[in-house]
Coordinates of C-alpha atoms and ligand atoms in Angstrom, one line a residue:
X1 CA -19.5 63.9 -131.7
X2 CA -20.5 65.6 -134.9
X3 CA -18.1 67.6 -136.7
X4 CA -18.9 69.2 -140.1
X5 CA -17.3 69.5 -143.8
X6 CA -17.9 73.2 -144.2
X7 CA -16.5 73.5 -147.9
X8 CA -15.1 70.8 -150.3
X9 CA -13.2 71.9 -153.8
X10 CA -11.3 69.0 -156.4
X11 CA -8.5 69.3 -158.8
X12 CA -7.2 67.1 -161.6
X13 CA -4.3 68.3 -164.1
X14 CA -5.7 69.7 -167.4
X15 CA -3.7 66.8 -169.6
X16 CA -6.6 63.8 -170.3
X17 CA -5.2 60.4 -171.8
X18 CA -7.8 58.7 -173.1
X19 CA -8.3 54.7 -173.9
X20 CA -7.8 54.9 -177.7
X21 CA -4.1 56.9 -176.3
X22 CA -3.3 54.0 -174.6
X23 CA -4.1 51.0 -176.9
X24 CA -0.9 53.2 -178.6
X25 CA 1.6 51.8 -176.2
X26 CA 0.1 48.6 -174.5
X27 CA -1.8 45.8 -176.1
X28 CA -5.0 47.2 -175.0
X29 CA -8.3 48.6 -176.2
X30 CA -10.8 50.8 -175.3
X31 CA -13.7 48.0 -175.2
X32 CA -11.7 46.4 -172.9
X33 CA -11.0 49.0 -170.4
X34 CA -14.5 50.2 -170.6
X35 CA -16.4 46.4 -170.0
X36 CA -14.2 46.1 -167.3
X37 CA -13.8 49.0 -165.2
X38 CA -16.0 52.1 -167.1
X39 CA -13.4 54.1 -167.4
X40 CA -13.1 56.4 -170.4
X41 CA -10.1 58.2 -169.9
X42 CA -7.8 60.0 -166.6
X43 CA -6.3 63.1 -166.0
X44 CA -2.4 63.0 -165.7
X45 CA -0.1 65.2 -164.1
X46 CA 2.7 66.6 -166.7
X47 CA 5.3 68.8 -164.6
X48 CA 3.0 69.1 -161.5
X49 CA 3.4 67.2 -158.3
X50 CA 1.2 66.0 -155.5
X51 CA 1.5 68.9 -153.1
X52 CA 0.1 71.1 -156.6
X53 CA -2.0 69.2 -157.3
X54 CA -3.5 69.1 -153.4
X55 CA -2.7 73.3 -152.7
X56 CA -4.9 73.6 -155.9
X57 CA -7.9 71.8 -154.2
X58 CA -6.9 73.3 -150.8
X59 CA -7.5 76.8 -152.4
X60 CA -11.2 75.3 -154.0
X61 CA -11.8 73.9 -150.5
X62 CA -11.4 77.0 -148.2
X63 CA -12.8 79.5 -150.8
X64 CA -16.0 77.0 -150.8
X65 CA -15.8 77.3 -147.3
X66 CA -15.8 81.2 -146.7
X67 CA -12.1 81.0 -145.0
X68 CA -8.9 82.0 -146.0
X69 CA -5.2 79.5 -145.8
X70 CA -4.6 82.0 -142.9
X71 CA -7.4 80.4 -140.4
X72 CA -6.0 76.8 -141.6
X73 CA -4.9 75.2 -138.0
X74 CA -3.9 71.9 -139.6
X75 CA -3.2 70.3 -142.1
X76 CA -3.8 66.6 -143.1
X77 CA -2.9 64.5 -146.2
X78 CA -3.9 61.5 -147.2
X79 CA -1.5 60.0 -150.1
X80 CA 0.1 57.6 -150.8
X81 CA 2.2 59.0 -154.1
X82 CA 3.5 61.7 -152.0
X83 CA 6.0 64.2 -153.4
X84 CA 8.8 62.7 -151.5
X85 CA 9.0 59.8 -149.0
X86 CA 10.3 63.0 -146.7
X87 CA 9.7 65.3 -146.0
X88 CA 6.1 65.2 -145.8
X89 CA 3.7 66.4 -148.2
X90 CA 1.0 68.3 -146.4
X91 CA 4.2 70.5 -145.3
X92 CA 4.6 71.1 -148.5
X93 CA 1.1 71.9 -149.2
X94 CA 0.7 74.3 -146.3
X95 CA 3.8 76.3 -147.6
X96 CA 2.1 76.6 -151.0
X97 CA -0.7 77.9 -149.3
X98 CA 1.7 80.5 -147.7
X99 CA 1.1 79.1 -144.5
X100 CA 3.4 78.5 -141.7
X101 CA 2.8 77.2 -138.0
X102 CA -0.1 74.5 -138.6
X103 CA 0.3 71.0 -137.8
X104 CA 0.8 68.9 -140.7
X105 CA 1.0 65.9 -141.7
X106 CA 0.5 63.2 -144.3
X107 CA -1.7 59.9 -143.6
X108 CA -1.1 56.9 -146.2
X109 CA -4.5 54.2 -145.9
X110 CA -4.2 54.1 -149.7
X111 CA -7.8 54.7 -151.1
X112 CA -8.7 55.1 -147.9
X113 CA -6.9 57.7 -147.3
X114 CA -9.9 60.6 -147.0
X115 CA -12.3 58.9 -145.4
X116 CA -9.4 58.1 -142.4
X117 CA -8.2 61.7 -142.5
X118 CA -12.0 63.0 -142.0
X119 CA -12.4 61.2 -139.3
X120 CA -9.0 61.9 -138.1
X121 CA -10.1 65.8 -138.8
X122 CA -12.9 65.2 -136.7
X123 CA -10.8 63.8 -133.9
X124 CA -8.7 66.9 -133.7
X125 CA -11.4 69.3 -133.8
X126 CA -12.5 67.5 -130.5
X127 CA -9.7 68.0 -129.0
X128 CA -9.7 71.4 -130.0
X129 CA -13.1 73.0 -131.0
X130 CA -11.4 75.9 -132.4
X131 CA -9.3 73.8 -134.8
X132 CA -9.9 74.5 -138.6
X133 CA -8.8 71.4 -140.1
X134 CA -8.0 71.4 -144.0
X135 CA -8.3 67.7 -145.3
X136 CA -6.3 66.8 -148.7
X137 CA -6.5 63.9 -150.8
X138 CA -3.8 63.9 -153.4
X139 CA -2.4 61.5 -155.5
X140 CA 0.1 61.5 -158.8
X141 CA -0.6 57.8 -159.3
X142 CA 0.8 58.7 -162.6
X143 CA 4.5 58.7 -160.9
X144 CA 4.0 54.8 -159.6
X145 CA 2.9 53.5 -162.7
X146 CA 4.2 51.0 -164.7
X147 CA 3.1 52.0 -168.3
X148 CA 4.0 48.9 -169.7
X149 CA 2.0 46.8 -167.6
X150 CA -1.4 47.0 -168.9
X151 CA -3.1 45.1 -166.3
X152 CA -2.9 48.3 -164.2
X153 CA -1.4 51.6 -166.5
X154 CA -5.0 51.4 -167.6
X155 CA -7.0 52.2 -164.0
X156 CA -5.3 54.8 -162.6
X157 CA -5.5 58.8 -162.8
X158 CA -4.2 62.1 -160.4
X159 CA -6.1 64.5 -159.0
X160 CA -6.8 65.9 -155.6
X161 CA -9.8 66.4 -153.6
X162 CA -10.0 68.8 -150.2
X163 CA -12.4 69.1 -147.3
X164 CA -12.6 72.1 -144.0
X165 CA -13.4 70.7 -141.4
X166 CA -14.5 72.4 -138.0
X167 CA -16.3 71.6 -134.9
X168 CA -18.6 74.2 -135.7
X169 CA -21.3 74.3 -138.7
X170 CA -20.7 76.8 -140.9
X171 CA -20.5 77.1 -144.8
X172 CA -21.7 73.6 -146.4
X173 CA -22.4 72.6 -142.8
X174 CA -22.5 68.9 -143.7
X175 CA -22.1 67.0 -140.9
X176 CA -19.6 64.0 -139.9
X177 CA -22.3 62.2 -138.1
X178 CA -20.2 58.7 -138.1
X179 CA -17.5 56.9 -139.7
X180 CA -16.3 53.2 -139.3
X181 CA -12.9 52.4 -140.4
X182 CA -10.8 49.3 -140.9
X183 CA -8.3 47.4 -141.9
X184 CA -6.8 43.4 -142.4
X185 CA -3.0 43.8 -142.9
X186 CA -2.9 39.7 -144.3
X187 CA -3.8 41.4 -147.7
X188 CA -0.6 43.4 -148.0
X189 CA 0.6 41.6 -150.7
X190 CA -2.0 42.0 -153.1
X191 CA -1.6 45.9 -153.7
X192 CA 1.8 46.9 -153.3
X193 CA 4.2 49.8 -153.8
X194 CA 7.2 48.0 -152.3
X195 CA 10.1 49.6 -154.2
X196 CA 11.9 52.7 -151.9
X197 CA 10.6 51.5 -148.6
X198 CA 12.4 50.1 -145.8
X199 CA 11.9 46.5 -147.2
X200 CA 12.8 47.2 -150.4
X201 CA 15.7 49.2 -150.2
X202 CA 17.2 50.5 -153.3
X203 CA 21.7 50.9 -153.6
X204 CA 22.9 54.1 -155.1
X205 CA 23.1 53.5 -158.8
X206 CA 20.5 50.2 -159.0
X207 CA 17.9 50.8 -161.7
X208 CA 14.6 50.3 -160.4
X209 CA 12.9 47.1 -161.1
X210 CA 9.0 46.5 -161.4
X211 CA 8.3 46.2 -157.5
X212 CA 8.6 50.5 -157.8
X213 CA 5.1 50.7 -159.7
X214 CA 1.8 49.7 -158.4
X215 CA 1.4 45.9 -158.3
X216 CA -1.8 44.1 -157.8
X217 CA -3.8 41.0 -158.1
X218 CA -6.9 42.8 -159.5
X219 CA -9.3 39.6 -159.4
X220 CA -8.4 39.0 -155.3
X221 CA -8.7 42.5 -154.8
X222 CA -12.2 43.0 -156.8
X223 CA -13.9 40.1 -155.0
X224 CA -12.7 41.3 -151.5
X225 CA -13.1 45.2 -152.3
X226 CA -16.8 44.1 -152.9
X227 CA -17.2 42.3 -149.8
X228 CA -16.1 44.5 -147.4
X229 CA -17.4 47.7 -148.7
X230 CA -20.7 46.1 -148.6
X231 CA -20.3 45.1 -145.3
X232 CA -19.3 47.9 -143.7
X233 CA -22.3 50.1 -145.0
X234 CA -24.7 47.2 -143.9
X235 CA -23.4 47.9 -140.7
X236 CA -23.1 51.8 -140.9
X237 CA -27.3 51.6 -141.8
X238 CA -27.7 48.8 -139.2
X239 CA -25.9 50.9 -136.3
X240 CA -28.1 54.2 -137.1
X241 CA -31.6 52.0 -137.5
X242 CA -31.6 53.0 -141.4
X243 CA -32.4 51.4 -145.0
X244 CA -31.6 52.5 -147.9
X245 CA -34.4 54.6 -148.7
X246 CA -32.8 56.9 -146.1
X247 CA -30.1 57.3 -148.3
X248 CA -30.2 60.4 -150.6
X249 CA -27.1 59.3 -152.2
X250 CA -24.0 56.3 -152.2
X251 CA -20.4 57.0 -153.2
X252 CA -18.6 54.2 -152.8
X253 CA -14.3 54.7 -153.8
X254 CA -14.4 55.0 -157.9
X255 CA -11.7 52.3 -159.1
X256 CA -14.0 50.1 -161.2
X257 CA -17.1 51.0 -162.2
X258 CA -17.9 47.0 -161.6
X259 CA -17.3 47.0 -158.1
X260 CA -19.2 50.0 -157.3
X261 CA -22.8 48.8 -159.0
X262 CA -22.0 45.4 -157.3
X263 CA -21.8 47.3 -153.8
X264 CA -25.4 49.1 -155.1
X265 CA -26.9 46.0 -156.2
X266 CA -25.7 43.9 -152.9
X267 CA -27.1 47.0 -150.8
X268 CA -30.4 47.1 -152.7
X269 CA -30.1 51.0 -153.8
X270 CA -31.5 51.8 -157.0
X271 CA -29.4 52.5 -159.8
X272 CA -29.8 56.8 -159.1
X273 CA -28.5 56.7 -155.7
X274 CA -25.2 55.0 -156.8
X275 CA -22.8 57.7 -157.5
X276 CA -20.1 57.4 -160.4
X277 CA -17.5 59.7 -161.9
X278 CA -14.6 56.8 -162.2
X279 CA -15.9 56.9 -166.2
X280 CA -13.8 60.4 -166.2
X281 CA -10.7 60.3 -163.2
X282 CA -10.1 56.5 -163.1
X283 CA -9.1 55.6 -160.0
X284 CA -7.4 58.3 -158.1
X285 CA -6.9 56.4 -154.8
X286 CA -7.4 58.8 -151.6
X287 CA -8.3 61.7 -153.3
X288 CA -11.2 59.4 -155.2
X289 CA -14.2 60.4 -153.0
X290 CA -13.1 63.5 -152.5
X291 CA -13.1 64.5 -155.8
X292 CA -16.6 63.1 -156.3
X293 CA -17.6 64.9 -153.0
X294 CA -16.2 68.3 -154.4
X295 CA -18.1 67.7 -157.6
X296 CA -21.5 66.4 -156.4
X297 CA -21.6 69.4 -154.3
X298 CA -20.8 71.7 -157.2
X299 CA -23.7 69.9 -159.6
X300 CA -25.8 69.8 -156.7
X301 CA -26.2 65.9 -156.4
X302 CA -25.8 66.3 -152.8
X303 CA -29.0 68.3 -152.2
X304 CA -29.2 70.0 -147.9
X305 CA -31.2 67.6 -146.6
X306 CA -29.5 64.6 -148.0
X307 CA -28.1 61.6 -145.7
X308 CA -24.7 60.5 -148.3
X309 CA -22.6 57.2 -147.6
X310 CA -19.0 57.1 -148.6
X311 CA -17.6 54.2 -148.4
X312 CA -13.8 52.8 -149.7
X313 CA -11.3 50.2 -150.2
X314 CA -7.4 50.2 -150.8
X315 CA -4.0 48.6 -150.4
X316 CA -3.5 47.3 -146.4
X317 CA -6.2 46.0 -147.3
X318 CA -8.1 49.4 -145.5
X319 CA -11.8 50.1 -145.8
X320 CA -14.3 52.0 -144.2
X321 CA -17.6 54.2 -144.4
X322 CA -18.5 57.6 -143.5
X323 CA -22.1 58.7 -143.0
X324 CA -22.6 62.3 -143.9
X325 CA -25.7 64.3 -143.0
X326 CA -26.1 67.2 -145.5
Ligands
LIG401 O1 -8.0 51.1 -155.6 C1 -7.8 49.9 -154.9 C2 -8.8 49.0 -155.2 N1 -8.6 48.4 -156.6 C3 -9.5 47.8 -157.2 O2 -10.6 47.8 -156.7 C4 -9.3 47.1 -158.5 C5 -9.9 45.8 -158.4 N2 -9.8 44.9 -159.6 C6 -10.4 45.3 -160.8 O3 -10.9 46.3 -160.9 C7 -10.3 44.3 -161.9 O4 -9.9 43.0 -161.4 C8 -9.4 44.7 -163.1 C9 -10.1 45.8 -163.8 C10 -8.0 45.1 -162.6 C11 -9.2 43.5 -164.0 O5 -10.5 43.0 -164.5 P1 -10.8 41.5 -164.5 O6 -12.1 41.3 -165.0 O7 -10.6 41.0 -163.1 O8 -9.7 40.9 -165.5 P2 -8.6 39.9 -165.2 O9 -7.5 40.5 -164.4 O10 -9.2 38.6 -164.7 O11 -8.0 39.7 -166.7 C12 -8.8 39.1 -167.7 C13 -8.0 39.1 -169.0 C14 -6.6 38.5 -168.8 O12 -6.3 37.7 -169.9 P3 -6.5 36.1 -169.9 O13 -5.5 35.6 -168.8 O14 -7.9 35.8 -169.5 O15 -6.1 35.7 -171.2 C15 -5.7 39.7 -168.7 O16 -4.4 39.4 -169.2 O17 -7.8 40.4 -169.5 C16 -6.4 40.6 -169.7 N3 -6.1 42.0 -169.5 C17 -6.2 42.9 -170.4 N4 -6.6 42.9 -171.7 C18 -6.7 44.0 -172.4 C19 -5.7 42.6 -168.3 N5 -5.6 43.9 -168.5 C20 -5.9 44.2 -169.8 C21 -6.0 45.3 -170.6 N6 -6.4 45.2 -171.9 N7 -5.7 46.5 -170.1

């Protein structure tokens, strides 16, 4: 059943670090970030938490959409830096929103974490075709960094990206028309925020150690990021009897600007269809396509008309694809 994305908005804190502000406190340069992963420089979050950060796009999402917080029937967000471990952060996002009564709740499939909750939102508004269902990608990544690890301080940024969705076409009317999503849990180890959680329990007064930032073994995670994204959108074109001519546009999850021509290349799409922004936000996690939905509708990239793939990877490993008929 089709549900549709009737407005989208983004929003990353106004501070930028660049690369050059970085090779000032790790052994690091700008070359090297830049052959590596194409990113530039990220937007961090000074005094601002997730649930900010996420109202802010909220507010860009539902004016794009024509609506007001007051029609909001749930709420959804995907994180996985929420503001606290409880209570939850799309709680928090509804009440800066002034909302109170919706159902909400947060979702944590890492990068995949918008792609899940629209296809979570579109699950809810079969249930309920009435159901006005705000989607929030958020992320302070900043908080669950280690910025004296320079193997990862270097790829990471905050920001927030938001979708309505409703059963109904209205607004943007860009419609849900499938999504595949999924997940190998024998990868767990190679992306990790373990510090906090139940298996990693901290005692009253213990400093935190290293296993409370991001953790990753980026050359494991590359080679298998690439694989599966690549696969999954095979599949997505396969199961709807398309090629990628069909395509009017591909955003795959914006970590490493690497990764995502590799997915182009291995899918055969010209070099124009592969969307990129990760050269400007680094790699904000859930709300990565999100924000690059926001602004490709803004720039008009996404022209009506349009058939867009999304597709991501994250920590779990999870991964998945989404095509969108606009
Ligand atoms: O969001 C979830 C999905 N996440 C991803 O998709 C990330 C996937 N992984 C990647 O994007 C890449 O693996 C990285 C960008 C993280 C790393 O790129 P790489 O080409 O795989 O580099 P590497 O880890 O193999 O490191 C190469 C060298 C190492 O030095 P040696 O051992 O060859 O002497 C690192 O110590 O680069 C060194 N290095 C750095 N040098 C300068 C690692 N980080 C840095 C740095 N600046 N920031």
């Amino acid at each position: 059943m089709t549900a549709y994305i009737c407005g989208v908005g983004l929003y990353t804190p106004e501070h930028i670090v660049t690369n050059h502000d970085l090779e000032e406190r790790v052994e690091t340069s700008d070359e090297w970030i830049v052959t590596r992963t194409g990113i530039r420089q990220r937007h961090i979050a000074q005094g601002e938490v997730t649930s900010d950060l996420g109202a802010q796009a909220a507010r860009a999402a539902l004016a794009d959409a024509g609506l007001t917080a007051a029609d909001v029937t749930h709420v959804i967000c995907a994180t996985c830096t929420p503001d606290s471990y409880c209570p939850n952060t799309a709680t928090q996002i509804a009440h800066k929103l002034g909302l109170t009564g919706p159902m909400a709740m947060d979702l944590n499939a890492a990068c995949s974490g918008y792609i899940y909750s629209l296809q979570t939102a579109r699950a809810l508004t079969a249930l309920d075709p009435e159901a006005v269902v705000l989607v929030v990608a958020a992320e302070v990544l900043s908080s669950r960094v280690n910025w004296t690890d320079r193997a990862t301080c270097v790829l990471f940024g905050d920001g927030a990206g938001a979708a309505v969705v409703r059963a109904q076409a209205s607004g943007r009317a860009i419609g849900i028309v499938d999504a595949m999503l999924e997940s190998d849990g024998r990868y767990g180890e190679l992306l990790t925020i373990l510090g906090g959680g139940s298996a990693r329990p901290y005692a009253p007064g213990e400093p935190v150690g290293d296993d409370f930032f991001i953790q990753m073994n980026g050359r494991e995670v590359f080679k298998v990021a690439v694989r599966s994204m690549t696969d999954v959108c095979r599949r997505m074109l396969e199961r709807h009897g398309l090629g990628v001519d069909d395509l009017g546009m591909f955003v795959a999850h914006q970590a490493n600007l690497r990764i995502i021509e590799a997915v182009g290349k291995k899918l055969d799409l010209p070099a124009e269809k592969v969307f990129a922004n990760v050269q400007r936000y680094g790699n904000t996690s859930a709300a990565s396509v999100g924000i690059a939905l926001a602004e490709g509708c803004a720039d008009g990239t996404f022209a009506p008309g349009r058939r867009v793939l999304l597709t991501t990877f994250g920590a779990g490993f999870t991964w998945g694809a989404v095509l969108l008929q606009f």
